[in-house]
Amino acid sequence: MNELATADTSRPVQLVARELANSSGYLLARLGLAFKLQATERAEASGFELYDYSVLAILGEGSRETQATIADALTLDPSRLVALLDSLEERDMVERQRDPQDRRRHVVSITNSGRKELARVRAIISQLEGEFFAPLDSANREALHTMLAALATQNDPRCCPLDDEE
Amino acid sequence: MNELATADTSRPVQLVARELANSSGYLLARLGLAFKLQATERAEASGFELYDYSVLAILGEGSRETQATIADALTLDPSRLVALLDSLEERDMVERQRDPQDRRRHVVSITNSGRKELARVRAIISQLEGEFFAPLDSANREALHTMLAALATQNDPRCCPLDDEE
DNA sequence: TATTGTTATACTCTATAACTATA
DNA sequence: TATAGTTATAGAGTATAACAATA
């Protein structure tokens, strides 16, 4: 139940301060949060946590990873990753195996079922992106992405190390 | 102390999944959060909470506001606003007065001292923006802002109702 | 002794619900 | 009875610290 929808008769809609709306940083933060919330909402409606997608995406690309490297890539505390992997493993999307070389390590890999589920979440997020960026035409969307990538590269090189073309 | 800085010798830097880095939504969320964290950090280093800036910006523009309208503009629960205003009032940046028309209401207004402090935070955030968006030249920065405003308008019209020029 | 993954603890944040004073 | 602002309560989320197994 959205209270904003019911309040529109009682008082005029309060606008964000112009000063903030004129700030690209503010818009960036606001839109970024909005996108994340919507992505979370849709993913959860289909039985995924948003982090599930990140984990599956990493495992779907790279070779088999150890928990420490996954946590590192996600900038996530290893202790938080445990519950995520427990859940993914219960649902047969990933497998944990002891590394014979170093029996302290768990080698995590994606299962066939996990790849199918990855395709499902990918489609959900992709659909959302289409809607979210709909106000921009294709050329502008590409220009936006290039600029965001440039900012991300400065902000955290781990994000977009080389401007490699898709 | 950033642990990433100390770990660079032990293992190769883990990169974000390409699939995520290629998503504009992901970059938006990541950059938005990064900007907010940096803004929070700098503001707090100067004795401000980030919300202080929002409140002061609203009061600095509009006429005198009631607590409900401020909370509405910030999409903040009125109960959370109380502590914010308490703090601002203690520091003589805002004043609360009973509305004679309706003694349940508090009319909140910015003080002269508050205007000076507003100028200070504004400068801090403005400086950060300059650094954060430095990878883009002036024309691109403007193009980016226009696109973000278009997205914000779709996402929440309360944010940027008309594309009014600065 | 140090490291990997795991579990337990404690703390912060915030949403919700009660409460008061006015209407 | 309903509303504006305030205070109190409780629950979620998470960072931190302890832990067991292995190196």
mmCIF file of N, CA and C in Angstrom, chain A residues 84-156:
data_model
loop_
_atom_site.group_PDB
_atom_site.id
_atom_site.type_symbol
_atom_site.label_atom_id
_atom_site.label_comp_id
_atom_site.label_asym_id
_atom_site.label_seq_id
_atom_site.Cartn_x
_atom_site.Cartn_y
_atom_site.Cartn_z
ATOM 1 N N LEU A 84 24.568 -17.351 1.803
ATOM 2 C CA LEU A 84 24.200 -17.273 0.388
ATOM 3 C C LEU A 84 24.473 -18.600 -0.320
ATOM 4 N N LEU A 85 25.679 -19.131 -0.084
ATOM 5 C CA LEU A 85 26.051 -20.381 -0.746
ATOM 6 C C LEU A 85 25.247 -21.553 -0.191
ATOM 7 N N ASP A 86 24.978 -21.528 1.108
ATOM 8 C CA ASP A 86 24.121 -22.570 1.696
ATOM 9 C C ASP A 86 22.809 -22.628 0.936
ATOM 10 N N SER A 87 22.227 -21.447 0.752
ATOM 11 C CA SER A 87 20.930 -21.375 0.084
ATOM 12 C C SER A 87 21.024 -21.839 -1.371
ATOM 13 N N LEU A 88 22.048 -21.385 -2.071
ATOM 14 C CA LEU A 88 22.214 -21.785 -3.478
ATOM 15 C C LEU A 88 22.486 -23.283 -3.593
ATOM 16 N N GLU A 89 23.220 -23.811 -2.632
ATOM 17 C CA GLU A 89 23.551 -25.231 -2.672
ATOM 18 C C GLU A 89 22.305 -26.081 -2.397
ATOM 19 N N GLU A 90 21.505 -25.627 -1.441
ATOM 20 C CA GLU A 90 20.254 -26.339 -1.145
ATOM 21 C C GLU A 90 19.358 -26.419 -2.369
ATOM 22 N N ARG A 91 19.404 -25.370 -3.165
ATOM 23 C CA ARG A 91 18.562 -25.339 -4.359
ATOM 24 C C ARG A 91 19.302 -25.906 -5.578
ATOM 25 N N ASP A 92 20.421 -26.561 -5.326
ATOM 26 C CA ASP A 92 21.163 -27.268 -6.383
ATOM 27 C C ASP A 92 21.649 -26.356 -7.499
ATOM 28 N N MET A 93 21.971 -25.123 -7.173
ATOM 29 C CA MET A 93 22.498 -24.226 -8.212
ATOM 30 C C MET A 93 24.016 -24.181 -8.181
ATOM 31 N N VAL A 94 24.586 -24.453 -7.028
ATOM 32 C CA VAL A 94 26.047 -24.505 -6.932
ATOM 33 C C VAL A 94 26.456 -25.745 -6.145
ATOM 34 N N GLU A 95 27.728 -26.076 -6.257
ATOM 35 C CA GLU A 95 28.292 -27.193 -5.493
ATOM 36 C C GLU A 95 29.544 -26.732 -4.762
ATOM 37 N N ARG A 96 29.705 -27.225 -3.553
ATOM 38 C CA ARG A 96 30.946 -26.980 -2.816
ATOM 39 C C ARG A 96 31.720 -28.285 -2.724
ATOM 40 N N GLN A 97 33.009 -28.215 -3.079
ATOM 41 C CA GLN A 97 33.863 -29.388 -2.912
ATOM 42 C C GLN A 97 35.156 -28.982 -2.225
ATOM 43 N N ARG A 98 35.656 -29.850 -1.380
ATOM 44 C CA ARG A 98 36.955 -29.593 -0.760
ATOM 45 C C ARG A 98 38.023 -29.584 -1.842
ATOM 46 N N ASP A 99 38.932 -28.643 -1.721
ATOM 47 C CA ASP A 99 40.083 -28.615 -2.623
ATOM 48 C C ASP A 99 41.083 -29.660 -2.132
ATOM 49 N N PRO A 100 41.387 -30.677 -2.953
ATOM 50 C CA PRO A 100 42.318 -31.725 -2.513
ATOM 51 C C PRO A 100 43.710 -31.160 -2.219
ATOM 52 N N GLN A 101 44.066 -30.088 -2.927
ATOM 53 C CA GLN A 101 45.367 -29.447 -2.719
ATOM 54 C C GLN A 101 45.467 -28.782 -1.343
ATOM 55 N N ASP A 102 44.376 -28.199 -0.926
ATOM 56 C CA ASP A 102 44.344 -27.506 0.367
ATOM 57 C C ASP A 102 42.967 -27.714 0.956
ATOM 58 N N ARG A 103 42.908 -28.659 1.867
ATOM 59 C CA ARG A 103 41.602 -29.113 2.336
ATOM 60 C C ARG A 103 40.867 -28.081 3.194
ATOM 61 N N ARG A 104 41.465 -26.918 3.399
ATOM 62 C CA ARG A 104 40.703 -25.853 4.073
ATOM 63 C C ARG A 104 39.761 -25.164 3.094
ATOM 64 N N ARG A 105 40.137 -25.217 1.843
ATOM 65 C CA ARG A 105 39.380 -24.473 0.826
ATOM 66 C C ARG A 105 38.166 -25.224 0.316
ATOM 67 N N HIS A 106 37.137 -24.479 0.017
ATOM 68 C CA HIS A 106 36.005 -25.015 -0.730
ATOM 69 C C HIS A 106 36.053 -24.473 -2.150
ATOM 70 N N VAL A 107 36.006 -25.374 -3.106
ATOM 71 C CA VAL A 107 35.918 -24.934 -4.493
ATOM 72 C C VAL A 107 34.446 -24.932 -4.876
ATOM 73 N N VAL A 108 33.988 -23.784 -5.315
ATOM 74 C CA VAL A 108 32.568 -23.628 -5.624
ATOM 75 C C VAL A 108 32.374 -23.618 -7.138
ATOM 76 N N SER A 109 31.397 -24.351 -7.591
ATOM 77 C CA SER A 109 31.127 -24.356 -9.030
ATOM 78 C C SER A 109 29.625 -24.328 -9.283
ATOM 79 N N ILE A 110 29.267 -23.838 -10.447
ATOM 80 C CA ILE A 110 27.854 -23.731 -10.795
ATOM 81 C C ILE A 110 27.395 -25.049 -11.410
ATOM 82 N N THR A 111 26.164 -25.431 -11.141
ATOM 83 C CA THR A 111 25.617 -26.674 -11.696
ATOM 84 C C THR A 111 24.849 -26.374 -12.982
ATOM 85 N N ASN A 112 24.461 -27.401 -13.680
ATOM 86 C CA ASN A 112 23.648 -27.202 -14.879
ATOM 87 C C ASN A 112 22.340 -26.504 -14.528
ATOM 88 N N SER A 113 21.753 -26.961 -13.455
ATOM 89 C CA SER A 113 20.527 -26.319 -12.978
ATOM 90 C C SER A 113 20.789 -24.849 -12.662
ATOM 91 N N GLY A 114 21.948 -24.580 -12.084
ATOM 92 C CA GLY A 114 22.316 -23.212 -11.762
ATOM 93 C C GLY A 114 22.411 -22.345 -13.006
ATOM 94 N N ARG A 115 22.911 -22.921 -14.087
ATOM 95 C CA ARG A 115 23.011 -22.158 -15.333
ATOM 96 C C ARG A 115 21.632 -21.802 -15.872
ATOM 97 N N LYS A 116 20.723 -22.721 -15.722
ATOM 98 C CA LYS A 116 19.348 -22.431 -16.174
ATOM 99 C C LYS A 116 18.741 -21.312 -15.338
ATOM 100 N N GLU A 117 18.946 -21.396 -14.029
ATOM 101 C CA GLU A 117 18.406 -20.363 -13.151
ATOM 102 C C GLU A 117 19.072 -19.018 -13.429
ATOM 103 N N LEU A 118 20.353 -19.059 -13.697
ATOM 104 C CA LEU A 118 21.070 -17.828 -14.053
ATOM 105 C C LEU A 118 20.417 -17.165 -15.262
ATOM 106 N N ALA A 119 20.071 -17.975 -16.240
ATOM 107 C CA ALA A 119 19.416 -17.425 -17.431
ATOM 108 C C ALA A 119 18.088 -16.779 -17.061
ATOM 109 N N ARG A 120 17.396 -17.382 -16.098
ATOM 110 C CA ARG A 120 16.104 -16.823 -15.665
ATOM 111 C C ARG A 120 16.280 -15.452 -15.010
ATOM 112 N N VAL A 121 17.180 -15.372 -14.033
ATOM 113 C CA VAL A 121 17.376 -14.062 -13.364
ATOM 114 C C VAL A 121 17.904 -13.050 -14.348
ATOM 115 N N ARG A 122 18.801 -13.469 -15.202
ATOM 116 C CA ARG A 122 19.352 -12.550 -16.186
ATOM 117 C C ARG A 122 18.222 -11.920 -16.994
ATOM 118 N N ALA A 123 17.264 -12.742 -17.388
ATOM 119 C CA ALA A 123 16.137 -12.242 -18.187
ATOM 120 C C ALA A 123 15.302 -11.251 -17.381
ATOM 121 N N ILE A 124 15.126 -11.546 -16.089
ATOM 122 C CA ILE A 124 14.344 -10.651 -15.230
ATOM 123 C C ILE A 124 15.007 -9.285 -15.133
ATOM 124 N N ILE A 125 16.302 -9.290 -14.879
ATOM 125 C CA ILE A 125 17.031 -8.026 -14.724
ATOM 126 C C ILE A 125 17.097 -7.289 -16.059
ATOM 127 N N SER A 126 17.303 -8.048 -17.105
ATOM 128 C CA SER A 126 17.384 -7.449 -18.434
ATOM 129 C C SER A 126 16.075 -6.746 -18.795
ATOM 130 N N GLN A 127 14.980 -7.393 -18.460
ATOM 131 C CA GLN A 127 13.654 -6.808 -18.668
ATOM 132 C C GLN A 127 13.514 -5.491 -17.898
ATOM 133 N N LEU A 128 13.931 -5.516 -16.653
ATOM 134 C CA LEU A 128 13.870 -4.306 -15.834
ATOM 135 C C LEU A 128 14.710 -3.189 -16.458
ATOM 136 N N GLU A 129 15.903 -3.527 -16.898
ATOM 137 C CA GLU A 129 16.756 -2.508 -17.516
ATOM 138 C C GLU A 129 16.061 -1.862 -18.717
ATOM 139 N N GLY A 130 15.448 -2.695 -19.498
ATOM 140 C CA GLY A 130 14.733 -2.171 -20.658
ATOM 141 C C GLY A 130 13.698 -1.140 -20.258
ATOM 142 N N GLU A 131 12.970 -1.437 -19.202
ATOM 143 C CA GLU A 131 11.926 -0.510 -18.747
ATOM 144 C C GLU A 131 12.530 0.729 -18.102
ATOM 145 N N PHE A 132 13.551 0.480 -17.276
ATOM 146 C CA PHE A 132 14.122 1.578 -16.499
ATOM 147 C C PHE A 132 14.762 2.630 -17.395
ATOM 148 N N PHE A 133 15.436 2.159 -18.449
ATOM 149 C CA PHE A 133 16.137 3.093 -19.325
ATOM 150 C C PHE A 133 15.336 3.445 -20.571
ATOM 151 N N ALA A 134 14.070 3.084 -20.552
ATOM 152 C CA ALA A 134 13.202 3.333 -21.707
ATOM 153 C C ALA A 134 13.169 4.796 -22.150
ATOM 154 N N PRO A 135 13.255 5.766 -21.221
ATOM 155 C CA PRO A 135 13.214 7.166 -21.671
ATOM 156 C C PRO A 135 14.360 7.541 -22.612
ATOM 157 N N LEU A 136 15.400 6.741 -22.659
ATOM 158 C CA LEU A 136 16.537 7.059 -23.527
ATOM 159 C C LEU A 136 16.503 6.198 -24.780
ATOM 160 N N ASP A 137 16.829 6.811 -25.899
ATOM 161 C CA ASP A 137 16.914 5.998 -27.121
ATOM 162 C C ASP A 137 18.212 5.204 -27.102
ATOM 163 N N SER A 138 18.333 4.326 -28.051
ATOM 164 C CA SER A 138 19.431 3.379 -28.057
ATOM 165 C C SER A 138 20.804 4.057 -28.041
ATOM 166 N N ALA A 139 20.955 5.118 -28.815
ATOM 167 C CA ALA A 139 22.240 5.825 -28.866
ATOM 168 C C ALA A 139 22.563 6.459 -27.516
ATOM 169 N N ASN A 140 21.564 7.059 -26.912
ATOM 170 C CA ASN A 140 21.783 7.686 -25.617
ATOM 171 C C ASN A 140 22.080 6.652 -24.530
ATOM 172 N N ARG A 141 21.407 5.512 -24.638
ATOM 173 C CA ARG A 141 21.667 4.468 -23.657
ATOM 174 C C ARG A 141 23.124 4.036 -23.732
ATOM 175 N N GLU A 142 23.625 3.929 -24.952
ATOM 176 C CA GLU A 142 25.018 3.516 -25.109
ATOM 177 C C GLU A 142 25.959 4.601 -24.585
ATOM 178 N N ALA A 143 25.614 5.840 -24.902
ATOM 179 C CA ALA A 143 26.449 6.951 -24.417
ATOM 180 C C ALA A 143 26.460 6.972 -22.886
ATOM 181 N N LEU A 144 25.292 6.749 -22.310
ATOM 182 C CA LEU A 144 25.207 6.730 -20.847
ATOM 183 C C LEU A 144 26.092 5.636 -20.278
ATOM 184 N N HIS A 145 25.995 4.451 -20.874
ATOM 185 C CA HIS A 145 26.783 3.342 -20.353
ATOM 186 C C HIS A 145 28.281 3.634 -20.428
ATOM 187 N N THR A 146 28.704 4.220 -21.515
ATOM 188 C CA THR A 146 30.116 4.571 -21.671
ATOM 189 C C THR A 146 30.558 5.538 -20.578
ATOM 190 N N MET A 147 29.714 6.512 -20.293
ATOM 191 C CA MET A 147 30.068 7.488 -19.259
ATOM 192 C C MET A 147 30.090 6.837 -17.880
ATOM 193 N N LEU A 148 29.104 6.007 -17.605
ATOM 194 C CA LEU A 148 29.078 5.331 -16.307
ATOM 195 C C LEU A 148 30.322 4.454 -16.145
ATOM 196 N N ALA A 149 30.691 3.784 -17.229
ATOM 197 C CA ALA A 149 31.878 2.928 -17.167
ATOM 198 C C ALA A 149 33.131 3.753 -16.879
ATOM 199 N N ALA A 150 33.200 4.933 -17.482
ATOM 200 C CA ALA A 150 34.356 5.806 -17.248
ATOM 201 C C ALA A 150 34.410 6.223 -15.778
ATOM 202 N N LEU A 151 33.258 6.567 -15.231
ATOM 203 C CA LEU A 151 33.210 6.962 -13.820
ATOM 204 C C LEU A 151 33.569 5.784 -12.928
ATOM 205 N N ALA A 152 33.053 4.613 -13.270
ATOM 206 C CA ALA A 152 33.320 3.431 -12.453
ATOM 207 C C ALA A 152 34.799 3.074 -12.483
ATOM 208 N N THR A 153 35.412 3.259 -13.629
ATOM 209 C CA THR A 153 36.833 2.945 -13.749
ATOM 210 C C THR A 153 37.661 3.820 -12.814
ATOM 211 N N GLN A 154 37.309 5.095 -12.773
ATOM 212 C CA GLN A 154 38.017 5.977 -11.849
ATOM 213 C C GLN A 154 37.720 5.599 -10.410
ATOM 214 N N ASN A 155 36.449 5.280 -10.157
ATOM 215 C CA ASN A 155 35.993 5.087 -8.782
ATOM 216 C C ASN A 155 36.505 3.786 -8.181
ATOM 217 N N ASP A 156 36.475 2.733 -8.949
ATOM 218 C CA ASP A 156 36.986 1.449 -8.493
ATOM 219 C C ASP A 156 37.423 0.633 -9.700
#
